[in-house]
Amino acid sequence: MADEWKPKILAIICNWCSYAGADLAGGARIQYPPTVRAIRVMCTGRVDMLFILKAFVEGADGVLVSGCHFGDCHYLEGNFKAAKRMFMIKSLLRNIGLDDRRFRMTFVSASEGAKWGTVMEDVTNTVKELGPSPIKEFKK
Amino acid sequence: MAENTEPRIGVFLCHCGTNIAGSLSIEDVVEYAKTLPYVTIADQYQYMCSTPGQKKIDDAINEHNLTGVVVAACSPRLHEPTFRTATKEGGLNPFRFEMANIREQNSWVHMHGMWEEATEKAKDQVRMAVAKAARLEDLIPKSVPVERAAMVVGAGVGGMQAALDLASAGIKTYLIEATPTIGGRMSQLDKTFPTLDCSQCILTPKMVDVGRHPNIEMMTYTEVEKVEGYIGNFDITLRKKARGVLTPDEATAKGIVGGGCNGCGDCSEVCPVIKPNPFEMGMAPRKAIYIYHAQVMPLIYTVDFDSCVKCNLCVDVCGDKKAIDLEMQDEFITVKVGTAILATGFDLISIEEKREWGYKQFDNVISSLEFERLICASGPTGGHLIRPSDGKTPMAVGYVLCAGSRDNTGGVAKPYCSRFCCMYSLKHAHQIYEKIPGCKVYLFYMDIRSFGKMYEEFYYRIQNEGAKFIRGRVANVLEDPETKNLHIYSEDTLLGRPVDVEVDMLVLAAAIQPKEGANVLRKKFGVSASQDGWMLEAHPKLNPCGTTTAGVFLAGVCQGPKDIPDTVAQAEGAASAASIPIHMGEVELEPYFAMCIEDLCAGCGMCINLCPYAALDLTEKNGRTVMVVTEAKCKGCGTCGGFCPGGAIKMQHFTSPQIAAQIDAFFAGGEQ
């Protein structure tokens, strides 16, 4: 049933800011939808564009990459370099006919537990609005 | 262990009491884990981090000849080191451990009526962790030697204490201070609460100790320009700002025998330029060649090149000492240190932006730091408390406590408690009674937070001395244009009626904020900020001095508001923490280095420019150009590995096959 469909969303998040922010959300018992599964990397700079494309090919309804705010990167500028790539991902998704709102990069610091909760809500709502990924239809 | 054997993974679920077990079905997840590929054993325990919990890992590794361990429990940021040690004790390489975060990122965020969903999520998390664990490899941490020197940035009471502790432990310590003298905020204070010690009297001996200590290299009028390197081996470039004056040592180095500044002050006498002295909060003059106050350390004059007119009168009067060089330029020096402590302190907020209290609109509204200077015997009035408009002795003084603290109205206001304003306001009341018998003191407060040792007793004492405490926020302050007296409008919330109190002078106990420039500095050291802007400690309870950058520590108010005893205590803690790697002589770095897979590397060199640490180079190998990593420089961010078009860079512990397996494992769970 359509309203029981739960989106599958993958998050690739950096150890120093967003993962810590997500931990803080946990500590503060901020409740958010259980739609997202996270993979921890040391820096969003590590995120190969192929990881994101792979996730979509495997059936992700949405993908989130989240790192430190600009200027706050633990590795100086990894998040800048990641962000540049993420623009490419967005344009690529548009070109293959996938709504680029299914992919998002956010910046959540280690002290922004509440913001992590908001991001989770927001990403989930956006993906829910868009419905299941059309790629899954091809795979059937 | 043979590399080509099938992975054998042990999965251990932690109940964490009811923290996890209260929100999802441990039993279901354990049973599910048993069905996953490579999983040889799945078990559970009340508290995996306890000794029996860790022993389960140890035993299972030996009994089942495991190649990898997964613990599904709290955050790896909390207990990864614990379980790595347990894995190691079982005889496996500690990096063959992976954690599934089913507490902070599951049971605690999906608590009510989410039992099924949380259990499903935990299954996914365990499946993804197992997929990674099956592909983990042995890694050997790299040991690097630690430079036997430390740096302390900021020479207030916290920075000085940290430097003294480090230096006394036999460590060469660079104490960096941006202003021309050490001493910091504490040297601006008249008395300290609740003992009423003279602030300068207890501080100056420490300043002298710092100046004399053979292991401390005091560098005033100096700022941190650039930070490179990592724990044990920081290369820190300092900007030694042009002071315009040579110390005796510098003069000797230049061949001026017996020359250099001896602090006589003749130069300042003749200088024709008059500027406000920031040390006196602008209430006393200084010349363009100046010292802040009589007890400065080092006693060396400084030229303010922004206001110097280069008339050369000072140079002439200095004569043979040849201490003054009006053509001096900033110098850059690089020092190598093993660890660093940041102790940058605070500023008052721009309280004039809270228009309702009239600061900078009305002459007789002053800030608490201005009051400290006005009541101080070494201050601009010689300790005679007078009001700015007419120099008369005030006979009624008002206080606005929480002036910008505990205030959610935005702008310059801060939501946090600045922690020491209650206590210094009580102290001020006492000082007024001491100096001006018969003067009335009105304190407008929200709560009096007298939380420290002997603080509450001090509060009672001030009550008994006659201070009037009015519980209510000050809504508005207006000036009587004739008398320049001030009317304070507030509500007495205990009596439930509006009040209008006329005073001669009003003091604002202004909120504090991080020191100007602290934000830039912390980024140079890779230190994060808390939501309120103060520097972020590694853990608020268990690592309050550490930061997320290994080898960088925090002391004092830069980490959050605190009074002098707390600042000194944290400084001693930070000094102790910063001395450990230095005394150990070497530290282990996490082996998350990039590695070049030479067969795949096309030598395009795109990675070279991506590396923020210049850790990558191209080299010739077997007739081909390939990339080579300098491991000591690599910090393991993976920015190169994320971009390499040929997939030729292997980011250890975060390899592409490992991450790809995690992605596969997520979607292998099928539709929910």
PDB file of C-alpha atoms in Angstrom, chain B residues 129-323:
ATOM      1  CA  ALA B 129      28.555  -3.887   9.740  1.00  0.00           C
ATOM      2  CA  VAL B 130      29.026  -7.603   9.055  1.00  0.00           C
ATOM      3  CA  ALA B 131      29.553  -6.843   5.361  1.00  0.00           C
ATOM      4  CA  LYS B 132      32.302  -4.432   6.261  1.00  0.00           C
ATOM      5  CA  ALA B 133      33.793  -6.666   8.959  1.00  0.00           C
ATOM      6  CA  ALA B 134      34.111  -9.508   6.457  1.00  0.00           C
ATOM      7  CA  ARG B 135      36.387  -7.288   4.380  1.00  0.00           C
ATOM      8  CA  LEU B 136      38.481  -5.729   7.104  1.00  0.00           C
ATOM      9  CA  GLU B 137      42.208  -6.195   6.976  1.00  0.00           C
ATOM     10  CA  ASP B 138      45.023  -6.216   9.492  1.00  0.00           C
ATOM     11  CA  LEU B 139      46.398  -2.719   9.988  1.00  0.00           C
ATOM     12  CA  ILE B 140      49.443  -1.674  11.926  1.00  0.00           C
ATOM     13  CA  PRO B 141      49.286   1.757  13.585  1.00  0.00           C
ATOM     14  CA  LYS B 142      52.246   3.912  12.839  1.00  0.00           C
ATOM     15  CA  SER B 143      54.273   5.183  15.767  1.00  0.00           C
ATOM     16  CA  VAL B 144      55.740   8.626  15.440  1.00  0.00           C
ATOM     17  CA  PRO B 145      58.120  10.383  17.805  1.00  0.00           C
ATOM     18  CA  VAL B 146      56.787  13.344  19.786  1.00  0.00           C
ATOM     19  CA  GLU B 147      58.627  16.641  19.826  1.00  0.00           C
ATOM     20  CA  ARG B 148      59.585  17.456  23.386  1.00  0.00           C
ATOM     21  CA  ALA B 149      57.966  20.887  23.371  1.00  0.00           C
ATOM     22  CA  ALA B 150      54.496  22.324  23.829  1.00  0.00           C
ATOM     23  CA  MET B 151      52.688  25.523  22.941  1.00  0.00           C
ATOM     24  CA  VAL B 152      50.141  27.451  24.952  1.00  0.00           C
ATOM     25  CA  VAL B 153      48.143  30.070  23.047  1.00  0.00           C
ATOM     26  CA  GLY B 154      46.851  32.838  25.291  1.00  0.00           C
ATOM     27  CA  ALA B 155      48.637  34.036  28.417  1.00  0.00           C
ATOM     28  CA  GLY B 156      45.818  34.795  30.793  1.00  0.00           C
ATOM     29  CA  VAL B 157      45.691  33.040  34.109  1.00  0.00           C
ATOM     30  CA  GLY B 158      44.718  29.751  32.427  1.00  0.00           C
ATOM     31  CA  GLY B 159      47.444  29.885  29.803  1.00  0.00           C
ATOM     32  CA  MET B 160      50.074  30.905  32.345  1.00  0.00           C
ATOM     33  CA  GLN B 161      49.115  28.070  34.684  1.00  0.00           C
ATOM     34  CA  ALA B 162      49.223  25.548  31.850  1.00  0.00           C
ATOM     35  CA  ALA B 163      52.604  26.857  30.712  1.00  0.00           C
ATOM     36  CA  LEU B 164      54.009  26.765  34.245  1.00  0.00           C
ATOM     37  CA  ASP B 165      52.820  23.183  34.749  1.00  0.00           C
ATOM     38  CA  LEU B 166      54.237  21.998  31.432  1.00  0.00           C
ATOM     39  CA  ALA B 167      57.513  23.827  31.963  1.00  0.00           C
ATOM     40  CA  SER B 168      57.864  22.520  35.510  1.00  0.00           C
ATOM     41  CA  ALA B 169      57.385  19.001  34.140  1.00  0.00           C
ATOM     42  CA  GLY B 170      60.532  19.584  32.122  1.00  0.00           C
ATOM     43  CA  ILE B 171      58.883  20.459  28.816  1.00  0.00           C
ATOM     44  CA  LYS B 172      60.000  23.369  26.695  1.00  0.00           C
ATOM     45  CA  THR B 173      56.904  25.561  26.423  1.00  0.00           C
ATOM     46  CA  TYR B 174      56.139  28.403  24.044  1.00  0.00           C
ATOM     47  CA  LEU B 175      53.630  30.792  25.603  1.00  0.00           C
ATOM     48  CA  ILE B 176      52.026  32.872  22.874  1.00  0.00           C
ATOM     49  CA  GLU B 177      50.161  36.075  23.672  1.00  0.00           C
ATOM     50  CA  ALA B 178      48.571  38.457  21.160  1.00  0.00           C
ATOM     51  CA  THR B 179      48.772  41.575  23.366  1.00  0.00           C
ATOM     52  CA  PRO B 180      52.052  43.138  24.531  1.00  0.00           C
ATOM     53  CA  THR B 181      51.819  41.626  28.030  1.00  0.00           C
ATOM     54  CA  ILE B 182      50.857  38.395  29.695  1.00  0.00           C
ATOM     55  CA  GLY B 183      48.243  38.483  32.447  1.00  0.00           C
ATOM     56  CA  GLY B 184      44.991  38.530  30.533  1.00  0.00           C
ATOM     57  CA  ARG B 185      41.624  39.475  31.957  1.00  0.00           C
ATOM     58  CA  MET B 186      42.583  38.677  35.529  1.00  0.00           C
ATOM     59  CA  SER B 187      45.116  41.495  35.549  1.00  0.00           C
ATOM     60  CA  GLN B 188      42.268  43.934  34.833  1.00  0.00           C
ATOM     61  CA  LEU B 189      40.353  42.892  37.933  1.00  0.00           C
ATOM     62  CA  ASP B 190      40.624  44.635  41.275  1.00  0.00           C
ATOM     63  CA  LYS B 191      39.581  41.888  43.677  1.00  0.00           C
ATOM     64  CA  THR B 192      38.592  38.249  43.310  1.00  0.00           C
ATOM     65  CA  PHE B 193      35.498  36.661  44.849  1.00  0.00           C
ATOM     66  CA  PRO B 194      34.751  35.328  47.418  1.00  0.00           C
ATOM     67  CA  THR B 195      38.075  35.738  49.229  1.00  0.00           C
ATOM     68  CA  LEU B 196      38.544  39.374  48.158  1.00  0.00           C
ATOM     69  CA  ASP B 197      42.175  38.725  47.353  1.00  0.00           C
ATOM     70  CA  CYS B 198      43.749  41.523  45.387  1.00  0.00           C
ATOM     71  CA  SER B 199      43.732  40.141  41.849  1.00  0.00           C
ATOM     72  CA  GLN B 200      47.032  41.683  40.772  1.00  0.00           C
ATOM     73  CA  CYS B 201      48.719  40.628  44.029  1.00  0.00           C
ATOM     74  CA  ILE B 202      48.019  36.962  43.425  1.00  0.00           C
ATOM     75  CA  LEU B 203      48.571  37.167  39.690  1.00  0.00           C
ATOM     76  CA  THR B 204      51.837  39.074  39.411  1.00  0.00           C
ATOM     77  CA  PRO B 205      53.900  36.415  41.214  1.00  0.00           C
ATOM     78  CA  LYS B 206      52.698  33.960  38.580  1.00  0.00           C
ATOM     79  CA  MET B 207      53.574  36.418  35.827  1.00  0.00           C
ATOM     80  CA  VAL B 208      57.053  36.758  37.272  1.00  0.00           C
ATOM     81  CA  ASP B 209      57.378  32.966  37.531  1.00  0.00           C
ATOM     82  CA  VAL B 210      56.434  32.673  33.877  1.00  0.00           C
ATOM     83  CA  GLY B 211      58.963  35.334  32.921  1.00  0.00           C
ATOM     84  CA  ARG B 212      61.740  33.636  34.867  1.00  0.00           C
ATOM     85  CA  HIS B 213      61.062  29.996  34.079  1.00  0.00           C
ATOM     86  CA  PRO B 214      63.953  28.579  32.066  1.00  0.00           C
ATOM     87  CA  ASN B 215      61.614  26.252  30.125  1.00  0.00           C
ATOM     88  CA  ILE B 216      59.123  28.926  29.100  1.00  0.00           C
ATOM     89  CA  GLU B 217      59.695  30.956  26.005  1.00  0.00           C
ATOM     90  CA  MET B 218      57.292  33.821  26.408  1.00  0.00           C
ATOM     91  CA  MET B 219      56.294  35.370  23.080  1.00  0.00           C
ATOM     92  CA  THR B 220      54.101  38.415  23.554  1.00  0.00           C
ATOM     93  CA  TYR B 221      52.626  40.538  20.750  1.00  0.00           C
ATOM     94  CA  THR B 222      52.660  37.340  18.691  1.00  0.00           C
ATOM     95  CA  GLU B 223      49.890  35.473  16.908  1.00  0.00           C
ATOM     96  CA  VAL B 224      49.501  32.039  15.394  1.00  0.00           C
ATOM     97  CA  GLU B 225      49.689  32.350  11.632  1.00  0.00           C
ATOM     98  CA  LYS B 226      49.589  28.766  10.390  1.00  0.00           C
ATOM     99  CA  VAL B 227      49.401  25.279  11.873  1.00  0.00           C
ATOM    100  CA  GLU B 228      50.738  22.276  10.033  1.00  0.00           C
ATOM    101  CA  GLY B 229      51.470  18.708  11.075  1.00  0.00           C
ATOM    102  CA  TYR B 230      49.820  16.417  13.575  1.00  0.00           C
ATOM    103  CA  ILE B 231      50.114  15.260  17.173  1.00  0.00           C
ATOM    104  CA  GLY B 232      53.725  14.978  18.162  1.00  0.00           C
ATOM    105  CA  ASN B 233      54.870  17.065  15.238  1.00  0.00           C
ATOM    106  CA  PHE B 234      53.046  20.345  14.859  1.00  0.00           C
ATOM    107  CA  ASP B 235      54.890  22.962  12.818  1.00  0.00           C
ATOM    108  CA  ILE B 236      53.392  26.227  13.957  1.00  0.00           C
ATOM    109  CA  THR B 237      54.203  29.444  12.160  1.00  0.00           C
ATOM    110  CA  LEU B 238      53.988  32.506  14.385  1.00  0.00           C
ATOM    111  CA  ARG B 239      53.631  36.113  13.375  1.00  0.00           C
ATOM    112  CA  LYS B 240      55.790  38.173  15.660  1.00  0.00           C
ATOM    113  CA  LYS B 241      54.082  41.510  15.232  1.00  0.00           C
ATOM    114  CA  ALA B 242      56.362  44.490  14.761  1.00  0.00           C
ATOM    115  CA  ARG B 243      56.734  45.915  18.236  1.00  0.00           C
ATOM    116  CA  GLY B 244      59.014  48.721  17.235  1.00  0.00           C
ATOM    117  CA  VAL B 245      61.103  48.112  20.333  1.00  0.00           C
ATOM    118  CA  LEU B 246      64.040  45.750  20.836  1.00  0.00           C
ATOM    119  CA  THR B 247      64.391  43.654  23.968  1.00  0.00           C
ATOM    120  CA  PRO B 248      67.868  43.644  25.562  1.00  0.00           C
ATOM    121  CA  ASP B 249      68.467  40.198  24.049  1.00  0.00           C
ATOM    122  CA  GLU B 250      67.450  41.329  20.590  1.00  0.00           C
ATOM    123  CA  ALA B 251      69.632  44.390  20.925  1.00  0.00           C
ATOM    124  CA  THR B 252      72.609  42.277  21.954  1.00  0.00           C
ATOM    125  CA  ALA B 253      71.987  40.016  18.975  1.00  0.00           C
ATOM    126  CA  LYS B 254      72.163  43.105  16.786  1.00  0.00           C
ATOM    127  CA  GLY B 255      75.464  44.087  18.349  1.00  0.00           C
ATOM    128  CA  ILE B 256      74.087  46.971  20.425  1.00  0.00           C
ATOM    129  CA  VAL B 257      76.012  46.399  23.651  1.00  0.00           C
ATOM    130  CA  GLY B 258      74.033  47.204  26.796  1.00  0.00           C
ATOM    131  CA  GLY B 259      71.120  48.338  24.647  1.00  0.00           C
ATOM    132  CA  GLY B 260      67.489  47.376  24.308  1.00  0.00           C
ATOM    133  CA  CYS B 261      64.433  48.463  26.253  1.00  0.00           C
ATOM    134  CA  ASN B 262      64.862  48.642  30.016  1.00  0.00           C
ATOM    135  CA  GLY B 263      61.332  49.908  30.587  1.00  0.00           C
ATOM    136  CA  CYS B 264      62.399  53.383  31.761  1.00  0.00           C
ATOM    137  CA  GLY B 265      59.445  54.993  29.979  1.00  0.00           C
ATOM    138  CA  ASP B 266      61.313  58.085  28.754  1.00  0.00           C
ATOM    139  CA  CYS B 267      60.003  57.393  25.247  1.00  0.00           C
ATOM    140  CA  SER B 268      56.406  57.426  26.417  1.00  0.00           C
ATOM    141  CA  GLU B 269      57.018  60.733  28.244  1.00  0.00           C
ATOM    142  CA  VAL B 270      57.999  62.528  25.050  1.00  0.00           C
ATOM    143  CA  CYS B 271      55.546  60.838  22.693  1.00  0.00           C
ATOM    144  CA  PRO B 272      53.053  63.455  21.450  1.00  0.00           C
ATOM    145  CA  VAL B 273      50.316  61.000  20.399  1.00  0.00           C
ATOM    146  CA  ILE B 274      47.572  60.242  22.907  1.00  0.00           C
ATOM    147  CA  LYS B 275      45.242  57.280  22.506  1.00  0.00           C
ATOM    148  CA  PRO B 276      42.799  55.525  24.830  1.00  0.00           C
ATOM    149  CA  ASN B 277      44.334  52.605  26.725  1.00  0.00           C
ATOM    150  CA  PRO B 278      42.361  49.434  26.010  1.00  0.00           C
ATOM    151  CA  PHE B 279      43.615  47.888  29.245  1.00  0.00           C
ATOM    152  CA  GLU B 280      41.800  50.674  31.130  1.00  0.00           C
ATOM    153  CA  MET B 281      38.743  50.087  28.922  1.00  0.00           C
ATOM    154  CA  GLY B 282      39.563  53.341  27.190  1.00  0.00           C
ATOM    155  CA  MET B 283      39.133  55.395  30.393  1.00  0.00           C
ATOM    156  CA  ALA B 284      42.790  56.417  30.648  1.00  0.00           C
ATOM    157  CA  PRO B 285      45.218  57.671  28.002  1.00  0.00           C
ATOM    158  CA  ARG B 286      48.250  55.962  26.623  1.00  0.00           C
ATOM    159  CA  LYS B 287      50.841  57.189  24.177  1.00  0.00           C
ATOM    160  CA  ALA B 288      51.659  55.736  20.769  1.00  0.00           C
ATOM    161  CA  ILE B 289      54.607  54.061  22.486  1.00  0.00           C
ATOM    162  CA  TYR B 290      53.184  52.432  25.556  1.00  0.00           C
ATOM    163  CA  ILE B 291      52.869  49.765  28.179  1.00  0.00           C
ATOM    164  CA  TYR B 292      49.415  48.674  29.397  1.00  0.00           C
ATOM    165  CA  HIS B 293      50.110  49.088  33.110  1.00  0.00           C
ATOM    166  CA  ALA B 294      52.934  49.167  35.623  1.00  0.00           C
ATOM    167  CA  GLN B 295      53.192  45.401  36.184  1.00  0.00           C
ATOM    168  CA  VAL B 296      53.477  44.303  32.550  1.00  0.00           C
ATOM    169  CA  MET B 297      55.524  41.251  31.758  1.00  0.00           C
ATOM    170  CA  PRO B 298      57.787  41.602  29.875  1.00  0.00           C
ATOM    171  CA  LEU B 299      58.520  45.232  30.755  1.00  0.00           C
ATOM    172  CA  ILE B 300      59.106  46.221  27.158  1.00  0.00           C
ATOM    173  CA  TYR B 301      57.396  49.159  25.467  1.00  0.00           C
ATOM    174  CA  THR B 302      55.384  48.702  22.280  1.00  0.00           C
ATOM    175  CA  VAL B 303      54.833  51.076  19.396  1.00  0.00           C
ATOM    176  CA  ASP B 304      51.295  51.341  18.091  1.00  0.00           C
ATOM    177  CA  PHE B 305      52.157  51.772  14.436  1.00  0.00           C
ATOM    178  CA  ASP B 306      48.548  52.644  13.596  1.00  0.00           C
ATOM    179  CA  SER B 307      48.853  55.904  15.515  1.00  0.00           C
ATOM    180  CA  CYS B 308      52.632  56.582  15.501  1.00  0.00           C
ATOM    181  CA  VAL B 309      53.497  59.739  13.545  1.00  0.00           C
ATOM    182  CA  LYS B 310      57.187  58.790  13.294  1.00  0.00           C
ATOM    183  CA  CYS B 311      58.345  62.075  14.815  1.00  0.00           C
ATOM    184  CA  ASN B 312      61.371  60.194  16.192  1.00  0.00           C
ATOM    185  CA  LEU B 313      61.243  61.994  19.572  1.00  0.00           C
ATOM    186  CA  CYS B 314      61.231  58.602  21.284  1.00  0.00           C
ATOM    187  CA  VAL B 315      64.202  57.395  19.264  1.00  0.00           C
ATOM    188  CA  ASP B 316      66.179  60.485  20.298  1.00  0.00           C
ATOM    189  CA  VAL B 317      65.385  60.220  23.983  1.00  0.00           C
ATOM    190  CA  CYS B 318      66.164  56.487  24.002  1.00  0.00           C
ATOM    191  CA  GLY B 319      69.657  57.457  22.926  1.00  0.00           C
ATOM    192  CA  ASP B 320      72.443  54.893  23.200  1.00  0.00           C
ATOM    193  CA  LYS B 321      70.122  52.097  24.191  1.00  0.00           C
ATOM    194  CA  LYS B 322      68.936  52.172  20.586  1.00  0.00           C
ATOM    195  CA  ALA B 323      65.881  50.191  21.641  1.00  0.00           C
TER     196      ALA B 323
END
